[in-house]
Short mmCIF file of C-alpha atoms in Angstrom, two decimals:
data_model
loop_
_atom_site.label_atom_id
_atom_site.label_comp_id
_atom_site.label_asym_id
_atom_site.label_seq_id
_atom_site.Cartn_x
_atom_site.Cartn_y
_atom_site.Cartn_z
CA MET J 1 81.33 178.27 129.62
CA THR J 2 84.29 180.44 128.71
CA GLN J 3 86.83 179.46 126.08
CA ARG J 4 89.49 178.99 128.79
CA PHE J 5 87.37 176.49 130.72
CA ILE J 6 86.57 174.55 127.56
CA CYS J 7 90.26 174.38 126.71
CA ASN J 8 91.11 173.16 130.23
CA LEU J 9 88.41 170.49 130.11
CA SER J 10 89.53 169.36 126.66
CA ALA J 11 93.09 169.07 127.92
CA LEU J 12 91.96 166.90 130.83
CA LEU J 13 90.02 164.61 128.53
CA LEU J 14 93.13 164.16 126.42
CA MET J 15 95.37 163.63 129.46
CA THR J 16 93.36 160.79 130.98
CA SER J 17 95.43 158.20 132.75
CA CYS J 18 95.10 154.70 131.35
CA GLU J 19 97.31 152.12 132.96
CA ALA J 20 97.73 148.37 132.54
CA ALA J 21 99.43 146.26 135.18
CA TYR J 22 101.04 143.68 132.95
CA ALA J 23 100.51 144.70 129.33
CA ALA J 24 99.90 147.80 127.25
CA PRO J 25 96.18 148.66 127.33
CA SER J 26 94.10 148.31 124.20
CA PRO J 27 93.74 151.67 122.41
CA SER J 28 90.16 150.78 121.55
CA ARG J 29 89.36 150.35 125.23
CA ASP J 30 90.89 153.73 126.06
CA THR J 31 89.00 155.35 123.21
CA GLN J 32 85.71 153.83 124.36
CA LEU J 33 86.05 155.26 127.85
CA GLU J 34 87.12 158.66 126.54
CA GLN J 35 83.99 158.62 124.41
CA VAL J 36 81.85 157.73 127.44
CA LEU J 37 83.41 160.58 129.40
CA ALA J 38 82.72 163.09 126.65
CA HIS J 39 79.50 161.76 125.10
CA GLY J 40 77.95 159.15 127.42
CA GLU J 41 75.44 161.71 128.64
CA ALA J 42 73.80 164.74 127.07
CA ARG J 43 76.68 166.85 128.43
CA PRO J 44 80.23 165.72 129.28
CA LEU J 45 80.69 163.88 132.56
CA ALA J 46 83.06 165.32 135.16
CA ALA J 47 85.06 162.17 135.89
CA ILE J 48 85.40 158.44 135.37
CA ALA J 49 87.57 156.18 137.52
CA ALA J 50 87.28 152.53 136.55
CA MET J 51 89.18 149.29 137.00
CA ARG J 52 89.12 145.78 135.59
CA ILE J 53 90.31 142.99 137.89
CA HIS J 54 91.26 139.56 136.53
CA ASN J 55 92.44 136.67 138.69
CA GLY J 56 92.51 139.06 141.64
CA ALA J 57 94.95 141.54 140.07
CA VAL J 58 94.51 144.85 138.29
CA SER J 59 94.45 144.16 134.56
CA TYR J 60 93.35 147.63 133.47
CA ARG J 61 92.75 151.00 135.11
CA TYR J 62 91.37 154.24 133.70
CA VAL J 63 91.03 157.66 135.34
CA GLY J 64 89.87 160.68 133.39
CA GLY J 65 88.25 164.06 133.89
CA PHE J 66 88.44 166.34 136.91
CA ALA J 67 87.87 165.97 140.64
CA ARG J 68 87.29 169.64 141.42
CA LYS J 69 86.61 172.84 139.51
CA ASN J 70 87.65 176.17 140.99
CA GLY J 71 86.67 178.81 138.50
CA MET J 72 88.61 177.96 135.36
CA ASP J 73 91.13 175.75 137.21
CA LEU J 74 90.57 172.00 137.16
CA THR J 75 92.10 169.36 139.45
CA SER J 76 92.61 166.06 137.64
CA VAL J 77 91.03 162.93 139.05
CA ARG J 78 93.45 160.19 140.16
CA SER J 79 93.11 156.62 141.35
CA ASP J 80 93.48 157.84 144.96
CA THR J 81 90.86 160.61 144.59
CA LEU J 82 88.22 160.22 147.29
CA PHE J 83 84.56 160.25 146.24
CA ARG J 84 81.43 160.09 148.35
CA ILE J 85 80.69 156.62 147.01
CA ALA J 86 76.92 156.50 147.73
CA SER J 87 75.33 153.11 148.46
CA VAL J 88 78.49 151.06 148.02
CA SER J 89 78.95 152.43 151.57
CA LYS J 90 76.32 149.95 152.74
CA PHE J 91 78.71 147.06 152.10
CA VAL J 92 81.42 148.62 154.28
CA THR J 93 78.91 149.59 156.98
CA THR J 94 77.73 145.98 157.11
CA ILE J 95 81.26 144.71 157.63
CA GLY J 96 81.27 146.72 160.86
CA LEU J 97 78.00 145.22 162.07
CA MET J 98 79.04 141.69 161.09
CA GLN J 99 82.17 142.03 163.22
CA LEU J 100 79.80 142.41 166.17
CA VAL J 101 77.96 139.30 164.98
CA ASP J 102 81.30 137.46 164.96
CA GLN J 103 81.84 138.58 168.55
CA GLY J 104 78.43 137.25 169.63
CA LYS J 105 77.19 140.75 170.45
CA VAL J 106 74.53 140.89 167.72
CA ASP J 107 72.13 138.19 166.57
CA LEU J 108 70.90 138.82 163.03
CA ASP J 109 67.55 137.21 163.80
CA ALA J 110 66.89 138.85 167.16
CA ASP J 111 64.54 141.79 167.66
CA ALA J 112 66.43 144.89 166.50
CA SER J 113 64.75 146.80 169.33
CA ARG J 114 67.19 145.08 171.69
CA TYR J 115 70.11 146.86 170.04
CA LEU J 116 68.42 150.18 169.30
CA GLY J 117 67.17 150.99 172.78
CA PHE J 118 63.58 151.56 171.64
CA THR J 119 60.79 149.34 170.31
CA ILE J 120 60.44 149.33 166.55
CA ARG J 121 57.34 147.70 165.05
CA ASN J 122 55.26 148.16 161.93
CA PRO J 123 51.89 149.13 163.49
CA ASP J 124 50.11 146.82 161.03
CA PHE J 125 52.11 143.89 162.43
CA PRO J 126 52.74 144.66 166.11
CA ASN J 127 53.66 141.08 166.96
CA VAL J 128 56.27 140.65 164.20
CA PRO J 129 59.78 141.65 165.31
CA ILE J 130 61.93 143.59 162.87
CA THR J 131 65.38 142.01 162.84
CA PRO J 132 68.88 143.21 161.84
CA ARG J 133 68.74 140.74 158.93
CA MET J 134 65.59 142.46 157.64
CA LEU J 135 67.18 145.90 158.00
CA LEU J 136 70.24 144.79 156.03
CA SER J 137 68.19 143.14 153.27
CA HIS J 138 65.63 145.97 152.79
CA THR J 139 62.77 143.72 153.88
CA ALA J 140 61.98 145.41 157.22
CA SER J 141 58.84 147.19 155.90
CA ILE J 142 60.50 150.53 156.74
CA ALA J 143 60.28 153.43 154.30
CA ASP J 144 62.54 156.43 153.73
CA ALA J 145 59.45 158.64 153.38
CA ASP J 146 60.31 162.36 153.47
CA ASP J 147 63.88 161.92 154.77
CA TYR J 148 66.26 159.43 156.33
CA VAL J 149 68.71 161.75 158.09
CA ILE J 150 67.80 163.66 161.23
CA PRO J 151 69.87 166.41 162.91
CA ALA J 152 72.47 165.38 165.49
CA ASN J 153 70.53 166.84 168.42
CA HIS J 154 67.61 164.51 167.69
CA ALA J 155 67.23 160.75 168.22
CA VAL J 156 66.63 158.30 165.38
CA SER J 157 63.64 156.96 167.33
CA GLU J 158 61.78 160.17 166.40
CA PHE J 159 61.32 158.79 162.89
CA PHE J 160 58.88 156.28 164.40
CA ASP J 161 56.97 158.55 166.78
CA PRO J 162 53.28 157.53 167.02
CA SER J 163 52.31 161.04 165.94
CA ARG J 164 53.51 160.07 162.45
CA ARG J 165 50.53 158.23 161.04
CA PRO J 166 49.71 156.39 157.80
CA GLY J 167 49.09 158.77 154.94
CA MET J 168 51.54 161.35 156.22
CA VAL J 169 54.72 162.03 154.23
CA THR J 170 56.61 161.53 157.50
CA TYR J 171 55.31 157.99 158.06
CA HIS J 172 58.19 155.52 157.89
CA PHE J 173 56.47 152.16 157.54
CA ARG J 174 55.13 150.27 154.52
CA SER J 175 51.45 149.86 155.24
CA GLY J 176 50.21 146.30 154.82
CA ARG J 177 53.70 144.88 154.23
CA LYS J 178 54.65 142.23 156.76
CA PRO J 179 58.29 142.52 157.86
CA GLY J 180 60.48 139.98 156.08
CA THR J 181 58.19 139.50 153.07
CA TRP J 182 58.56 142.57 150.85
CA PHE J 183 61.67 144.19 149.33
CA SER J 184 61.69 147.97 149.23
CA TYR J 185 65.03 149.77 149.10
CA CYS J 186 65.56 151.66 152.36
CA ASN J 187 68.36 154.04 153.31
CA LEU J 188 66.92 154.69 156.77
CA CYS J 189 67.46 151.03 157.62
CA TYR J 190 71.20 151.61 157.43
CA GLY J 191 70.95 154.65 159.67
CA LEU J 192 69.45 152.23 162.18
CA ILE J 193 72.29 149.76 161.55
CA GLY J 194 74.84 152.51 162.24
CA THR J 195 73.04 153.41 165.45
CA MET J 196 73.09 149.74 166.49
CA VAL J 197 76.84 149.61 165.91
CA GLU J 198 77.22 152.58 168.25
CA ARG J 199 75.02 151.19 171.03
CA VAL J 200 76.57 147.74 170.94
CA SER J 201 80.21 148.82 170.58
CA GLY J 202 80.06 151.99 172.70
CA GLU J 203 81.98 153.79 169.93
CA ARG J 204 80.85 156.54 167.58
CA PHE J 205 79.95 155.01 164.23
CA ASP J 206 82.45 156.84 162.03
CA LEU J 207 85.28 156.23 164.50
CA TYR J 208 84.35 152.56 164.91
CA GLN J 209 84.44 152.08 161.15
CA GLN J 210 87.76 153.85 160.89
CA LYS J 211 89.39 151.82 163.65
CA HIS J 212 87.93 148.38 163.04
CA VAL J 213 87.20 148.32 159.31
CA LEU J 214 88.98 150.90 157.15
CA THR J 215 92.36 150.92 158.91
CA PRO J 216 92.72 147.10 159.02
CA LEU J 217 91.73 147.01 155.34
CA GLY J 218 94.38 149.60 154.52
CA ILE J 219 91.80 151.94 153.01
CA ASP J 220 92.19 155.72 152.96
CA GLY J 221 88.87 157.46 153.54
CA GLY J 222 86.06 157.79 156.06
CA TYR J 223 82.48 158.78 156.72
CA ASP J 224 83.21 162.30 158.00
CA PRO J 225 84.94 164.60 155.47
CA ALA J 226 86.18 166.79 158.32
CA LEU J 227 88.28 163.92 159.67
CA LEU J 228 89.90 162.62 156.47
CA ASP J 229 93.64 162.00 156.62
CA HIS J 230 93.95 163.41 153.11
CA PRO J 231 91.22 166.03 152.58
CA GLU J 232 93.13 167.37 149.57
CA ARG J 233 92.16 164.15 147.75
CA LEU J 234 88.41 164.73 148.17
CA ALA J 235 86.41 165.22 144.96
CA THR J 236 83.40 167.46 144.61
CA LEU J 237 80.30 165.77 143.26
CA TYR J 238 78.59 167.57 140.41
CA HIS J 239 75.41 167.56 138.41
CA HIS J 240 76.05 168.70 134.85
CA THR J 241 73.03 170.82 133.97
CA VAL J 242 72.20 173.38 131.30
CA ASN J 243 73.87 175.89 133.61
CA GLY J 244 77.15 173.97 133.72
CA TYR J 245 78.71 171.82 136.43
CA GLU J 246 76.77 172.50 139.63
CA ALA J 247 78.35 171.30 142.89
CA ALA J 248 76.06 168.88 144.73
CA LYS J 249 78.27 167.60 147.57
CA ASP J 250 81.72 168.07 149.13
CA ASP J 251 82.27 171.43 147.48
CA SER J 252 84.16 172.99 150.40
CA THR J 253 87.53 172.14 151.93
CA HIS J 254 86.44 173.79 155.19
CA VAL J 255 83.80 171.56 156.75
CA LEU J 256 82.63 171.11 160.30
CA PRO J 257 82.64 167.65 161.94
CA GLU J 258 79.39 165.72 161.54
CA ALA J 259 79.12 165.28 165.32
CA SER J 260 79.62 167.91 167.98
CA ALA J 261 81.18 167.26 171.38
CA GLN J 262 77.63 167.01 172.76
CA TYR J 263 76.62 164.16 170.49
CA ARG J 264 75.34 161.16 172.46
CA ILE J 265 76.68 157.88 171.08
CA GLY J 266 73.95 155.41 170.20
CA THR J 267 71.19 157.92 169.52
CA ASN J 268 71.48 158.92 165.88
CA ALA J 269 74.14 157.60 163.51
CA THR J 270 72.19 158.91 160.51
CA ILE J 271 74.35 162.04 160.72
CA PHE J 272 77.29 159.97 159.40
CA SER J 273 75.25 158.59 156.47
CA PRO J 274 76.03 154.87 156.98
CA GLN J 275 73.91 154.25 153.87
CA GLY J 276 75.99 156.36 151.50
CA GLY J 277 78.50 158.67 153.15
CA LEU J 278 81.77 156.74 152.83
CA ARG J 279 84.53 158.66 151.03
CA ILE J 280 86.73 156.16 149.24
CA SER J 281 88.87 155.99 146.12
CA LEU J 282 89.23 153.57 143.23
CA ASP J 283 92.36 152.30 144.98
CA GLY J 284 90.29 151.80 148.12
CA LEU J 285 87.68 149.79 146.24
CA TYR J 286 90.47 147.57 144.96
CA ARG J 287 91.60 146.95 148.56
CA LEU J 288 88.00 146.08 149.38
CA SER J 289 87.96 143.55 146.54
CA GLN J 290 91.00 141.86 148.07
CA PHE J 291 89.06 141.51 151.32
CA VAL J 292 86.32 139.64 149.43
CA PHE J 293 88.72 137.47 147.44
CA GLY J 294 90.64 136.78 150.66
CA GLU J 295 87.44 135.54 152.34
CA GLY J 296 87.58 138.20 155.04
CA LYS J 297 91.36 138.59 155.18
CA VAL J 298 93.71 141.21 153.71
CA ASP J 299 97.49 140.97 153.94
CA GLY J 300 97.13 138.21 156.53
CA ILE J 301 94.83 140.30 158.75
CA THR J 302 91.38 138.87 159.50
CA VAL J 303 88.84 141.68 159.32
CA LEU J 304 85.77 139.44 159.24
CA SER J 305 85.17 135.70 159.50
CA SER J 306 84.72 133.87 156.22
CA GLN J 307 81.36 132.63 157.48
CA SER J 308 80.06 136.16 158.06
CA LEU J 309 81.32 137.28 154.67
CA ARG J 310 79.54 134.36 153.01
CA THR J 311 76.38 135.36 154.86
CA MET J 312 76.68 138.84 153.40
CA LEU J 313 77.17 137.57 149.86
CA GLN J 314 74.38 134.97 149.73
CA PRO J 315 70.80 135.97 148.77
CA GLU J 316 68.25 136.77 151.48
CA TRP J 317 65.58 137.92 149.05
CA ARG J 318 64.78 136.96 145.46
CA TYR J 319 62.23 138.67 143.28
CA ASP J 320 59.38 136.33 142.33
CA GLY J 321 57.26 138.85 140.45
CA HIS J 322 55.11 139.73 143.45
CA ASN J 323 57.35 140.41 146.48
CA GLY J 324 59.13 143.68 145.91
CA GLU J 325 59.53 146.97 144.11
CA GLY J 326 62.29 149.17 142.77
CA THR J 327 63.90 150.78 139.73
CA TYR J 328 67.47 149.50 140.15
CA PRO J 329 68.89 146.25 138.67
CA ILE J 330 68.04 144.26 141.78
CA ALA J 331 66.34 140.87 141.58
CA SER J 332 68.35 139.24 144.36
CA TYR J 333 69.70 140.84 147.53
CA GLY J 334 71.78 139.60 150.45
CA LEU J 335 73.13 141.62 153.37
CA ALA J 336 74.22 144.83 151.62
CA THR J 337 74.94 142.88 148.43
CA ILE J 338 73.22 142.62 145.06
CA GLN J 339 73.52 139.34 143.18
CA LEU J 340 73.52 139.98 139.42
CA THR J 341 71.83 136.71 138.51
CA GLY J 342 70.45 137.77 135.15
CA ALA J 343 66.88 137.35 136.44
CA HIS J 344 64.39 140.11 135.75
CA ASP J 345 64.08 142.93 138.27
CA PRO J 346 60.78 144.62 139.30
CA SER J 347 61.15 146.98 136.31
CA GLY J 348 61.09 143.98 133.99
CA HIS J 349 64.72 144.22 132.88
CA PRO J 350 67.30 141.44 133.18
CA THR J 351 69.95 142.02 135.85
CA ALA J 352 72.66 141.54 133.24
CA PRO J 353 75.25 144.29 132.68
CA TRP J 354 76.25 143.09 129.19
CA ARG J 355 75.02 140.85 126.39
CA GLY J 356 75.82 137.19 126.95
CA TYR J 357 76.18 137.64 130.71
CA LYS J 358 76.10 134.28 132.51
CA GLY J 359 75.93 135.40 136.14
CA GLY J 360 78.38 135.11 139.00
CA PHE J 361 78.90 138.74 139.98
CA VAL J 362 77.89 140.21 143.32
CA GLY J 363 78.41 143.61 144.91
CA HIS J 364 76.62 146.92 145.12
CA LEU J 365 75.83 150.04 143.17
CA GLY J 366 75.69 153.68 144.24
CA ASP J 367 73.58 156.62 143.05
CA ALA J 368 73.58 160.04 144.72
CA TYR J 369 74.49 163.70 144.11
CA GLY J 370 75.34 163.21 140.43
CA LEU J 371 77.57 160.17 141.08
CA ARG J 372 77.12 156.54 140.05
CA SER J 373 79.38 153.84 141.44
CA GLY J 374 79.76 150.10 141.12
CA PHE J 375 81.60 147.44 143.11
CA TRP J 376 81.11 144.15 141.25
CA LEU J 377 83.08 140.99 141.93
CA ASN J 378 83.00 137.31 141.04
CA PRO J 379 84.22 135.64 144.26
CA LYS J 380 84.85 132.34 142.45
CA THR J 381 86.97 133.60 139.56
CA HIS J 382 88.39 136.67 141.38
CA ASP J 383 87.31 138.92 138.54
CA GLY J 384 85.91 142.38 139.13
CA TYR J 385 84.55 145.61 137.70
CA LEU J 386 84.97 148.78 139.75
CA LEU J 387 83.60 152.11 138.59
CA ILE J 388 83.08 155.65 139.84
CA VAL J 389 81.39 158.21 137.59
CA ASP J 390 80.70 161.84 138.49
CA GLY J 391 78.83 164.62 136.70
CA PHE J 392 75.51 163.03 135.74
CA PRO J 393 72.56 165.28 134.93
CA GLU J 394 69.81 165.98 137.44
CA ASP J 395 68.18 162.92 139.00
CA GLY J 396 65.88 161.20 136.55
CA GLN J 397 67.49 162.78 133.50
CA GLU J 398 70.16 160.12 132.96
CA LYS J 399 70.15 158.18 129.69
CA PRO J 400 68.71 154.73 130.42
CA GLY J 401 70.57 151.55 129.56
CA LYS J 402 69.62 149.55 126.49
CA LEU J 403 69.92 146.14 128.14
CA SER J 404 69.12 146.59 131.81
CA SER J 405 68.16 148.95 134.61
CA PHE J 406 71.75 150.20 134.69
CA THR J 407 72.26 153.58 133.01
CA ASN J 408 73.62 153.93 129.50
CA VAL J 409 76.95 155.11 130.93
CA GLU J 410 77.28 152.13 133.28
CA GLU J 411 76.52 149.66 130.49
CA LYS J 412 79.11 151.30 128.22
CA ILE J 413 81.75 151.18 130.97
CA PHE J 414 81.05 147.49 131.59
CA SER J 415 81.42 146.89 127.87
CA ALA J 416 84.63 148.89 127.59
CA LEU J 417 86.24 147.27 130.63
CA GLY J 418 85.33 143.75 129.67
CA GLY J 419 84.73 143.56 125.95
CA LEU J 420 84.50 139.98 124.77
CA GLU J 421 86.50 138.95 127.84
CA ALA J 422 83.52 139.81 130.02
CA VAL J 423 81.58 136.79 128.76
CA SER J 424 84.37 134.24 129.10
CA HIS J 425 85.33 135.42 132.57
CA THR J 426 81.86 134.68 133.92
CA THR J 427 81.68 131.18 132.54
CA GLU J 428 84.83 129.71 134.09
#
């Protein structure tokens, strides 16, 4: 890196925005997050945007680093900077489907084939229907295999063509795993959920989500970067490698729409990445927290019934030592929600983000293209931890956490945001 770039980056690290809603923020907390930004990984991260919520209100907010790098020029990250938020998208995608459940158009325990327009069965269990509930809880015995996105001129049913047989890298079923009995994290399942939303609603997935979910929630963002109301707010996602910050996603302001005019609604919503493609800001995540604390309502507007929201938040699967796999801090999963119970995950680590954790938080994490995100709320106490971090090293090179299956950076952010308060807020 040139001296000019280093000077610009140093200036951004010093000019981080640290705001408190009701009281001056603790200098030690600011210093901790600045240290995470600069030294949490082997090389400096690109950006951190994080928020602490207490009693439903913002008690602390931090934004630092840069959203985009154009040569030596850096654009500072802000609380309204839009990031491709990765798997936190699943929570928002599920709100869309659950609206259709509220309307009586989707039955979570019916055969998903009814809503997809083609028969979907694990060949090892041809008489066991795969249901929307299984798709949402990663227990459908479906595998991502070689890929989980297929070009727009193809149909999502092609993933399950009989020509794709066990042993092939293109085979998308878990052999020997009965649907509903085994947890295995699956992004393709949410491509199927998005396609179901299209077929049932008659609307293109990204436009349905915009009209029925994001706009009522008052959230700026969307699943198609070409259609954002504020494209100038979009951050580039980076991996920080030995060669510097390498753009991994959203590195161009001139993008083509995900769907052409010839796209046939209800055939292939994977092009919109329902599993991870939502662009949303820290401010947007805060609005989403108000939806949860409001039991499906925001600003007096009902976006989802309280019953459907409760269904999303409650566990559908719990790890018993023999019924699932995975490397993330997941030992309990609902419908697009992770319950941080403190129990051990399949990697053998406790699902506890800090020492002395007593449980109570639910939400989702995200991990893609050099970004890690977290949307963690306690619905009973209305406390929350929101975090967006960009600029991780290449996949698999992140520093592991010392306590859990979270990364070192995530654990340090939890610690900085909560401190000793984190323990007391979970025991109320």
